[in-house]
Short mmCIF file of C-alpha atoms and ligand atoms in Angstrom, two decimals:
data_model
loop_
_atom_site.label_atom_id
_atom_site.label_comp_id
_atom_site.label_asym_id
_atom_site.label_seq_id
_atom_site.Cartn_x
_atom_site.Cartn_y
_atom_site.Cartn_z
CA MET A 30 -27.49 46.08 16.25
CA THR A 31 -31.05 47.23 16.14
CA LYS A 32 -33.78 44.65 16.01
CA LEU A 33 -36.47 44.98 13.43
CA ILE A 34 -39.01 44.04 16.06
CA SER A 35 -39.31 45.66 19.44
CA ASP A 36 -37.16 44.13 22.15
CA ASP A 37 -40.34 43.74 24.18
CA PHE A 38 -41.01 40.55 22.27
CA HIS A 39 -39.29 37.35 23.25
CA ASP A 40 -37.57 35.20 20.60
CA ASP A 41 -40.33 32.60 20.84
CA THR A 42 -42.79 35.29 19.74
CA ILE A 43 -40.57 36.85 17.07
CA ALA A 44 -40.11 33.44 15.51
CA ILE A 45 -43.86 33.17 15.08
CA ARG A 46 -44.94 36.74 14.30
CA GLY A 47 -41.83 38.58 13.21
CA GLY A 48 -41.42 40.11 9.78
CA TYR A 49 -44.91 39.56 8.44
CA HIS A 50 -47.09 42.33 7.10
CA ARG A 51 -50.59 41.09 6.42
CA THR A 52 -52.02 41.91 2.98
CA PRO A 53 -55.42 43.60 2.54
CA GLU A 54 -56.94 40.12 2.37
CA LYS A 55 -56.31 39.84 6.10
CA GLU A 56 -55.01 36.28 5.86
CA HIS A 57 -53.96 34.81 9.21
CA SER A 58 -51.20 32.51 7.95
CA GLU A 59 -48.40 33.95 5.82
CA ALA A 60 -49.29 34.28 2.14
CA LEU A 61 -47.22 32.55 -0.49
CA PHE A 62 -46.51 34.86 -3.45
CA LEU A 63 -45.80 32.52 -6.33
CA THR A 64 -45.17 35.18 -8.92
CA SER A 65 -42.06 35.84 -10.95
CA SER A 66 -42.95 39.45 -11.71
CA TYR A 67 -45.23 42.31 -10.66
CA VAL A 68 -47.26 44.83 -12.62
CA PHE A 69 -46.99 48.65 -12.67
CA ASP A 70 -50.08 50.88 -12.55
CA ASN A 71 -48.99 52.84 -15.63
CA CYS A 72 -45.98 53.79 -17.73
CA GLN A 73 -44.99 56.64 -15.46
CA ALA A 74 -44.84 54.34 -12.37
CA ALA A 75 -42.75 51.87 -14.38
CA ALA A 76 -40.43 54.62 -15.62
CA GLN A 77 -40.01 56.00 -12.08
CA TYR A 78 -39.04 52.63 -10.77
CA PHE A 79 -36.37 52.13 -13.41
CA SER A 80 -34.98 55.66 -13.43
CA ASN A 81 -35.20 56.72 -9.77
CA GLY A 82 -34.88 53.44 -7.94
CA VAL A 83 -38.29 53.89 -6.33
CA GLU A 84 -39.03 51.03 -3.91
CA GLY A 85 -41.38 48.37 -5.16
CA ASN A 86 -41.70 44.82 -6.41
CA VAL A 87 -40.61 44.30 -10.01
CA TYR A 88 -39.23 40.82 -10.41
CA SER A 89 -38.79 37.97 -7.88
CA ARG A 90 -35.03 37.73 -8.35
CA TYR A 91 -35.01 41.24 -6.80
CA THR A 92 -37.76 41.05 -4.21
CA ASN A 93 -40.62 38.79 -3.26
CA PRO A 94 -42.96 39.46 -0.33
CA THR A 95 -42.74 35.89 1.04
CA VAL A 96 -38.96 35.90 0.83
CA ARG A 97 -38.89 39.32 2.48
CA ALA A 98 -40.97 38.07 5.37
CA PHE A 99 -38.51 35.25 5.94
CA GLU A 100 -35.59 37.67 5.79
CA GLU A 101 -37.13 40.08 8.27
CA ARG A 102 -38.05 37.31 10.69
CA LEU A 103 -34.59 35.76 10.56
CA ALA A 104 -32.80 39.14 10.90
CA ALA A 105 -34.92 39.86 14.00
CA LEU A 106 -34.01 36.47 15.51
CA GLU A 107 -30.29 36.92 14.82
CA GLY A 108 -30.39 40.49 16.12
CA GLY A 109 -29.10 41.76 12.73
CA GLU A 110 -30.20 44.79 10.78
CA LYS A 111 -30.71 42.88 7.58
CA ALA A 112 -30.92 39.34 6.32
CA VAL A 113 -30.63 38.31 2.66
CA ALA A 114 -32.08 34.97 1.65
CA THR A 115 -30.21 32.69 -0.76
CA ALA A 116 -30.95 29.53 -2.75
CA SER A 117 -28.83 27.39 -0.42
CA GLY A 118 -26.27 27.60 2.37
CA MET A 119 -23.48 27.41 -0.18
CA ALA A 120 -25.01 30.31 -2.12
CA ALA A 121 -24.88 32.31 1.12
CA THR A 122 -21.14 31.72 1.56
CA LEU A 123 -20.48 32.31 -2.15
CA SER A 124 -22.36 35.61 -2.06
CA VAL A 125 -20.45 36.87 0.98
CA VAL A 126 -17.08 36.14 -0.63
CA MET A 127 -17.96 37.36 -4.12
CA SER A 128 -19.49 40.59 -2.90
CA LEU A 129 -17.10 41.63 -0.13
CA LEU A 130 -13.70 40.43 -1.37
CA ARG A 131 -11.64 41.02 -4.45
CA ALA A 132 -8.59 39.42 -6.14
CA GLY A 133 -5.54 39.62 -3.93
CA ASP A 134 -7.54 39.34 -0.67
CA HIS A 135 -6.91 36.56 1.83
CA ILE A 136 -9.28 34.53 4.05
CA VAL A 137 -8.39 32.70 7.27
CA CYS A 138 -10.84 29.83 7.61
CA SER A 139 -11.27 27.19 10.27
CA ARG A 140 -10.14 23.79 9.05
CA ASP A 141 -13.25 21.80 9.91
CA VAL A 142 -15.87 23.78 8.08
CA PHE A 143 -18.57 22.10 5.98
CA GLY A 144 -16.96 20.01 3.16
CA SER A 145 -18.46 22.01 0.31
CA THR A 146 -17.21 25.25 1.91
CA ILE A 147 -13.66 23.94 1.53
CA SER A 148 -14.30 22.87 -2.09
CA LEU A 149 -15.79 26.27 -2.81
CA MET A 150 -12.81 28.10 -1.34
CA ASP A 151 -10.18 25.84 -2.97
CA ASN A 152 -11.77 25.25 -6.36
CA THR A 153 -13.84 28.29 -7.17
CA ILE A 154 -12.89 31.24 -5.02
CA ALA A 155 -9.20 30.52 -5.58
CA LYS A 156 -9.73 30.96 -9.34
CA PHE A 157 -10.62 34.60 -8.69
CA GLY A 158 -7.39 35.29 -6.87
CA VAL A 159 -8.63 35.10 -3.28
CA THR A 160 -6.35 32.85 -1.19
CA VAL A 161 -7.28 30.84 1.90
CA THR A 162 -5.31 29.62 4.92
CA TYR A 163 -6.85 26.94 7.10
CA VAL A 164 -6.33 26.93 10.87
CA GLY A 165 -7.57 24.95 13.85
CA LEU A 166 -10.92 26.35 15.04
CA THR A 167 -9.87 26.71 18.67
CA ASP A 168 -6.24 27.67 18.01
CA LEU A 169 -6.37 31.46 18.56
CA GLN A 170 -2.60 31.80 18.09
CA GLY A 171 -3.02 29.96 14.77
CA TRP A 172 -5.57 32.55 13.58
CA GLU A 173 -3.28 35.36 14.54
CA ASN A 174 -0.22 33.73 12.91
CA ALA A 175 -2.17 33.22 9.68
CA LEU A 176 -2.91 36.94 9.31
CA THR A 177 -1.25 38.75 6.39
CA PRO A 178 -1.65 42.37 5.31
CA GLN A 179 -4.08 41.01 2.67
CA THR A 180 -6.34 39.24 5.15
CA LYS A 181 -9.88 40.61 4.85
CA MET A 182 -12.01 37.87 6.31
CA PHE A 183 -12.14 35.25 9.09
CA PHE A 184 -14.58 32.42 8.38
CA CYS A 185 -15.56 29.86 10.96
CA GLU A 186 -18.26 27.38 11.87
CA THR A 187 -19.07 26.84 15.56
CA PRO A 188 -19.83 24.28 16.87
CA SER A 189 -17.86 22.42 14.20
CA ASN A 190 -19.12 19.33 12.49
CA PRO A 191 -18.68 16.42 13.27
CA LEU A 192 -16.41 17.01 16.32
CA LEU A 193 -18.44 19.78 17.92
CA GLU A 194 -15.47 21.97 18.75
CA ILE A 195 -16.35 25.47 20.00
CA ALA A 196 -14.76 28.70 18.77
CA ASP A 197 -14.57 31.69 21.08
CA ILE A 198 -16.50 34.12 18.87
CA SER A 199 -15.71 37.21 20.90
CA ALA A 200 -11.97 36.42 21.00
CA LEU A 201 -11.98 35.84 17.21
CA SER A 202 -13.92 39.05 16.77
CA GLY A 203 -11.24 40.94 18.80
CA LEU A 204 -8.51 39.55 16.57
CA ALA A 205 -10.49 40.33 13.41
CA LYS A 206 -11.26 43.88 14.49
CA ALA A 207 -7.63 44.58 15.32
CA ALA A 208 -6.66 43.33 11.82
CA LYS A 209 -9.52 45.26 10.21
CA CYS A 210 -11.08 42.15 8.79
CA LEU A 211 -14.60 40.76 8.86
CA LEU A 212 -15.63 37.82 11.02
CA VAL A 213 -18.13 35.50 9.30
CA VAL A 214 -19.74 32.74 11.38
CA ASP A 215 -21.68 29.83 9.92
CA ASN A 216 -24.43 29.45 12.56
CA CYS A 217 -26.06 26.42 11.02
CA LEU A 218 -25.65 23.99 13.91
CA CYS A 219 -26.94 26.27 16.66
CA THR A 220 -29.33 28.60 14.82
CA PRO A 221 -30.27 31.87 16.54
CA ALA A 222 -32.37 29.85 18.95
CA LEU A 223 -29.15 28.77 20.67
CA GLN A 224 -26.43 31.24 19.63
CA LYS A 225 -26.34 34.78 18.27
CA PRO A 226 -22.90 35.37 16.82
CA LEU A 227 -23.58 39.06 16.05
CA ASP A 228 -24.05 39.68 19.81
CA TRP A 229 -20.55 38.22 20.34
CA GLY A 230 -18.95 40.53 17.80
CA ALA A 231 -19.29 38.65 14.53
CA ASP A 232 -19.91 40.89 11.50
CA ILE A 233 -21.84 38.43 9.39
CA VAL A 234 -23.79 35.21 10.02
CA VAL A 235 -24.32 32.72 7.20
CA HIS A 236 -26.90 29.97 7.35
CA SER A 237 -27.90 26.82 5.62
CA ALA A 238 -31.65 27.10 6.14
CA THR A 239 -31.80 23.55 4.76
CA LYS A 240 -30.98 22.23 8.21
CA TYR A 241 -32.67 23.39 11.42
CA LEU A 242 -34.42 26.50 10.05
CA ASP A 243 -36.62 24.22 7.97
CA GLY A 244 -36.17 21.40 10.48
CA GLN A 245 -38.12 18.88 8.51
CA GLY A 246 -35.88 18.14 5.55
CA ARG A 247 -38.03 19.67 2.83
CA CYS A 248 -36.22 22.52 1.10
CA LEU A 249 -32.81 23.97 0.29
CA GLY A 250 -32.07 27.54 1.28
CA GLY A 251 -29.68 29.84 3.04
CA ALA A 252 -29.22 33.33 4.35
CA VAL A 253 -26.66 36.01 5.12
CA VAL A 254 -27.29 38.35 8.08
CA GLY A 255 -25.46 41.52 9.10
CA SER A 256 -25.53 45.29 9.06
CA LYS A 257 -27.42 47.14 6.32
CA HIS A 258 -24.09 48.50 5.13
CA LEU A 259 -22.50 45.05 4.66
CA MET A 260 -25.64 43.48 3.24
CA GLU A 261 -25.93 46.06 0.45
CA PRO A 262 -23.22 44.54 -1.79
CA VAL A 263 -24.37 40.99 -0.88
CA LEU A 264 -27.89 41.85 -2.04
CA ALA A 265 -26.55 43.55 -5.16
CA PHE A 266 -24.54 40.43 -6.02
CA LEU A 267 -27.51 38.12 -5.44
CA ARG A 268 -29.87 40.27 -7.48
CA CYS A 269 -27.70 40.13 -10.55
CA ALA A 270 -26.02 36.73 -10.13
CA GLY A 271 -29.27 34.99 -9.24
CA PRO A 272 -28.84 32.40 -6.43
CA THR A 273 -31.84 33.82 -4.57
CA MET A 274 -34.38 31.94 -2.50
CA SER A 275 -37.58 30.70 -4.12
CA ALA A 276 -40.82 32.03 -2.68
CA PHE A 277 -42.08 28.54 -2.00
CA ASN A 278 -38.96 27.65 -0.01
CA ALA A 279 -39.20 30.94 1.90
CA TRP A 280 -42.77 30.06 2.88
CA VAL A 281 -41.62 26.68 4.13
CA PHE A 282 -38.81 28.27 6.14
CA LEU A 283 -41.19 30.86 7.60
CA LYS A 284 -43.26 27.99 8.91
CA GLY A 285 -40.11 26.24 10.10
CA LEU A 286 -39.06 29.31 12.08
CA GLU A 287 -42.35 29.24 13.97
CA THR A 288 -41.28 26.08 15.78
CA LEU A 289 -37.51 26.71 15.77
CA ASN A 290 -37.08 27.60 19.46
CA LEU A 291 -39.31 24.75 20.55
CA ARG A 292 -37.50 22.28 18.33
CA MET A 293 -34.02 23.36 19.29
CA ARG A 294 -34.80 22.93 22.99
CA ALA A 295 -36.19 19.44 22.32
CA HIS A 296 -33.24 18.44 20.07
CA SER A 297 -30.85 19.66 22.73
CA ALA A 298 -32.57 17.85 25.58
CA SER A 299 -32.56 14.51 23.78
CA ALA A 300 -29.00 14.94 22.56
CA MET A 301 -27.80 15.69 26.10
CA SER A 302 -29.49 12.65 27.48
CA LEU A 303 -28.20 10.39 24.68
CA ALA A 304 -24.67 11.74 25.05
CA LEU A 305 -24.66 10.84 28.75
CA TRP A 306 -26.08 7.40 27.96
CA LEU A 307 -23.60 6.70 25.12
CA GLN A 308 -20.73 7.70 27.37
CA LYS A 309 -21.58 4.81 29.70
CA GLN A 310 -21.67 2.13 27.00
CA SER A 311 -18.68 -0.26 26.90
CA GLY A 312 -18.59 -0.25 23.07
CA VAL A 313 -18.14 3.53 22.98
CA VAL A 314 -14.64 4.97 23.34
CA SER A 315 -15.54 8.66 23.50
CA VAL A 316 -18.46 11.05 22.93
CA ASN A 317 -18.16 14.54 21.46
CA TYR A 318 -20.95 16.80 22.74
CA PRO A 319 -20.44 20.29 24.13
CA GLY A 320 -23.00 19.61 26.89
CA LEU A 321 -20.68 17.08 28.47
CA GLU A 322 -18.43 18.44 31.21
CA SER A 323 -15.57 16.37 29.76
CA HIS A 324 -15.87 18.34 26.44
CA LEU A 325 -12.98 20.81 25.98
CA GLY A 326 -15.35 23.54 24.83
CA HIS A 327 -17.96 22.96 27.55
CA ALA A 328 -17.42 26.15 29.58
CA LEU A 329 -17.26 28.25 26.42
CA ALA A 330 -20.40 26.68 24.96
CA ARG A 331 -22.19 27.27 28.27
CA ARG A 332 -21.33 30.99 28.04
CA GLN A 333 -21.83 31.49 24.35
CA GLN A 334 -24.84 29.25 23.64
CA SER A 335 -28.16 28.94 25.45
CA ASP A 336 -28.12 25.15 24.92
CA PHE A 337 -25.87 22.58 23.30
CA GLY A 338 -27.76 21.60 20.15
CA GLY A 339 -28.85 18.35 18.51
CA VAL A 340 -25.67 17.03 16.87
CA LEU A 341 -23.17 14.73 18.61
CA SER A 342 -20.52 12.28 17.51
CA PHE A 343 -18.92 9.29 19.13
CA SER A 344 -16.21 6.80 18.41
CA VAL A 345 -16.76 3.09 18.83
CA LYS A 346 -14.26 0.36 19.77
CA GLY A 347 -12.60 -0.93 16.62
CA MET A 348 -12.00 0.54 13.20
CA ARG A 349 -14.09 1.34 10.10
CA ASP A 350 -15.77 -2.09 10.00
CA ALA A 351 -17.05 -1.67 13.58
CA ALA A 352 -18.50 1.76 12.79
CA TRP A 353 -20.11 0.43 9.61
CA ARG A 354 -21.52 -2.61 11.46
CA PHE A 355 -22.98 -0.25 14.06
CA ILE A 356 -24.65 2.02 11.52
CA ASP A 357 -25.90 -0.80 9.30
CA ALA A 358 -27.50 -2.54 12.28
CA THR A 359 -29.71 0.44 13.15
CA LYS A 360 -33.20 0.23 11.71
CA MET A 361 -35.02 3.51 12.40
CA LEU A 362 -32.20 6.09 12.14
CA SER A 363 -31.83 7.44 8.61
CA LEU A 364 -28.44 6.85 7.07
CA THR A 365 -28.04 10.21 5.35
CA ALA A 366 -25.54 13.04 5.25
CA ASN A 367 -28.19 15.57 6.20
CA LEU A 368 -28.71 16.91 9.72
CA GLY A 369 -31.09 19.18 11.59
CA ASP A 370 -34.17 17.15 10.82
CA ALA A 371 -37.11 15.97 12.92
CA LYS A 372 -35.90 12.51 11.86
CA SER A 373 -32.68 11.37 13.56
CA THR A 374 -29.87 10.78 11.12
CA ILE A 375 -26.68 8.78 11.39
CA VAL A 376 -23.58 8.88 9.19
CA HIS A 377 -19.96 7.69 8.96
CA PRO A 378 -18.10 10.95 8.29
CA ALA A 379 -14.75 9.41 7.22
CA THR A 380 -16.32 7.67 4.22
CA THR A 381 -19.09 10.15 3.37
CA THR A 382 -19.15 13.81 4.32
CA HIS A 383 -15.37 13.89 4.82
CA GLY A 384 -14.54 11.16 2.31
CA ARG A 385 -12.96 13.57 -0.14
CA LEU A 386 -10.22 14.49 2.31
CA HIS A 387 -6.92 12.67 2.13
CA GLU A 388 -6.21 10.28 5.01
CA LYS A 389 -3.62 12.72 6.35
CA GLN A 390 -6.14 15.63 6.29
CA ARG A 391 -8.68 13.53 8.11
CA GLU A 392 -6.11 12.60 10.73
CA VAL A 393 -5.31 16.27 11.31
CA ALA A 394 -9.00 17.03 11.52
CA GLY A 395 -9.64 14.22 13.94
CA ILE A 396 -12.12 12.42 11.65
CA THR A 397 -11.21 8.87 12.65
CA GLU A 398 -12.45 5.69 10.98
CA ASN A 399 -14.41 4.69 14.09
CA LEU A 400 -16.29 8.00 14.36
CA ILE A 401 -20.08 8.11 13.98
CA ARG A 402 -22.15 11.29 13.76
CA LEU A 403 -25.69 11.42 15.07
CA SER A 404 -28.14 14.25 14.41
CA VAL A 405 -30.69 13.71 17.18
CA GLY A 406 -34.25 14.20 15.89
CA LEU A 407 -37.53 14.58 17.63
CA GLU A 408 -38.56 10.94 17.88
CA HIS A 409 -39.09 9.61 21.39
CA GLU A 410 -35.70 9.32 23.05
CA ALA A 411 -36.35 5.71 24.14
CA ASP A 412 -36.90 4.70 20.51
CA ILE A 413 -33.65 6.38 19.39
CA LYS A 414 -31.85 4.59 22.22
CA ARG A 415 -33.35 1.26 21.26
CA ASP A 416 -32.11 1.74 17.68
CA LEU A 417 -28.64 2.76 18.89
CA GLN A 418 -28.62 -0.38 21.08
CA LEU A 419 -28.91 -2.46 17.89
CA GLY A 420 -25.68 -0.82 16.75
CA LEU A 421 -23.97 -1.24 20.13
CA ASP A 422 -24.78 -4.97 20.03
CA GLN A 423 -22.49 -5.25 16.98
CA ILE A 424 -19.40 -3.88 18.76
C1 PLP B 19 -25.33 21.96 5.00
C2 PLP B 19 -24.39 22.97 5.47
C3 PLP B 19 -23.95 24.01 4.61
C4 PLP B 19 -24.38 24.11 3.18
O1 PLP B 19 -25.76 24.36 3.06
P1 PLP B 19 -26.62 23.94 1.79
O2 PLP B 19 -27.96 24.43 2.11
O3 PLP B 19 -26.55 22.43 1.67
O4 PLP B 19 -26.03 24.59 0.60
C5 PLP B 19 -23.10 24.96 5.11
N1 PLP B 19 -22.66 24.90 6.40
C6 PLP B 19 -23.02 23.91 7.23
C7 PLP B 19 -22.50 23.86 8.61
C8 PLP B 19 -23.87 22.92 6.80
O5 PLP B 19 -24.24 21.94 7.62
#
């Protein structure tokens, strides 16, 4: 994979300066192009654009300079040739499937992907004749067994949410390559600051920019990153189907990327410290965090990621009522399904993000009634701890 920016630059620098081409106004901060269309100099220029496919801005569903800057910066950070911005993370996944698969094709997907990803596969993609088999994220044999001659895509999310299981991306890539299918990795939880799936052999990365890329809970957005060759049909689908990123959101995400590396290091440091602390509390049965040596995916995460991220989950003594008492007793933590925010968030997965699953499915997925997910924000760690203590006092 060639980087759009010279390898001389470190990621911290690319995140701040990558992908932006100053306009003749010589603005220092990135310009926001709030325009739905662009003008041609004369009829001949317009005709050339439409007949010969001459490069240029025509309409913001096709191209927008602010969106392009976000795409180039993100591609450089992921080490991909090209990134294509989308209206949301779900639009990114939809675009990948709609543009690269056709009726009769088969997807193998890890079982504990984002809830809407499962709904999208089962309710929408299935209507177009693409079938899906779900397997355990870490069960390599399961992925292999699920292969059929029609399998064209592996889709996984690592670390998984809310149990933080870790997939071996290069092992999955080996299996996918042998079966001539594409490996798609949802890199939402780590972001390129902590993990670069393309370097480990993934073909495509999808993002919900809504989470850490923004990092401050303001906008919805997403992206698909990969080779120019693979991104061509994705871009073509987006341009005519329309779930593209708005210029305003792209501008917010550009600003988000500037602090991404800094934020991810801070999120990770606090999450590590809180995971160690939670582990010692008598009301806590177990803590899921890849930074803990007791975590099954610890060695793999250490190799594949540069840090362990800001999301952790833990189970408390008791059942649903204990978990609910815990969460309801906290005062500062935001009770919301979102994650990847400067504000710490807490949620009860079994009755919210994973509430649509049947009890049996939740059992298989390990989403127990006493499980709590925490997305560790950037508040002072002592204040997060004090809030969690209010919850622990209820157990
Ligand atoms: C939130 C999320 C998505 C969906 O992104 P939206 O921007 O909400 O559409 C996909 N994957 C993961 C892992 C997520 O957390």
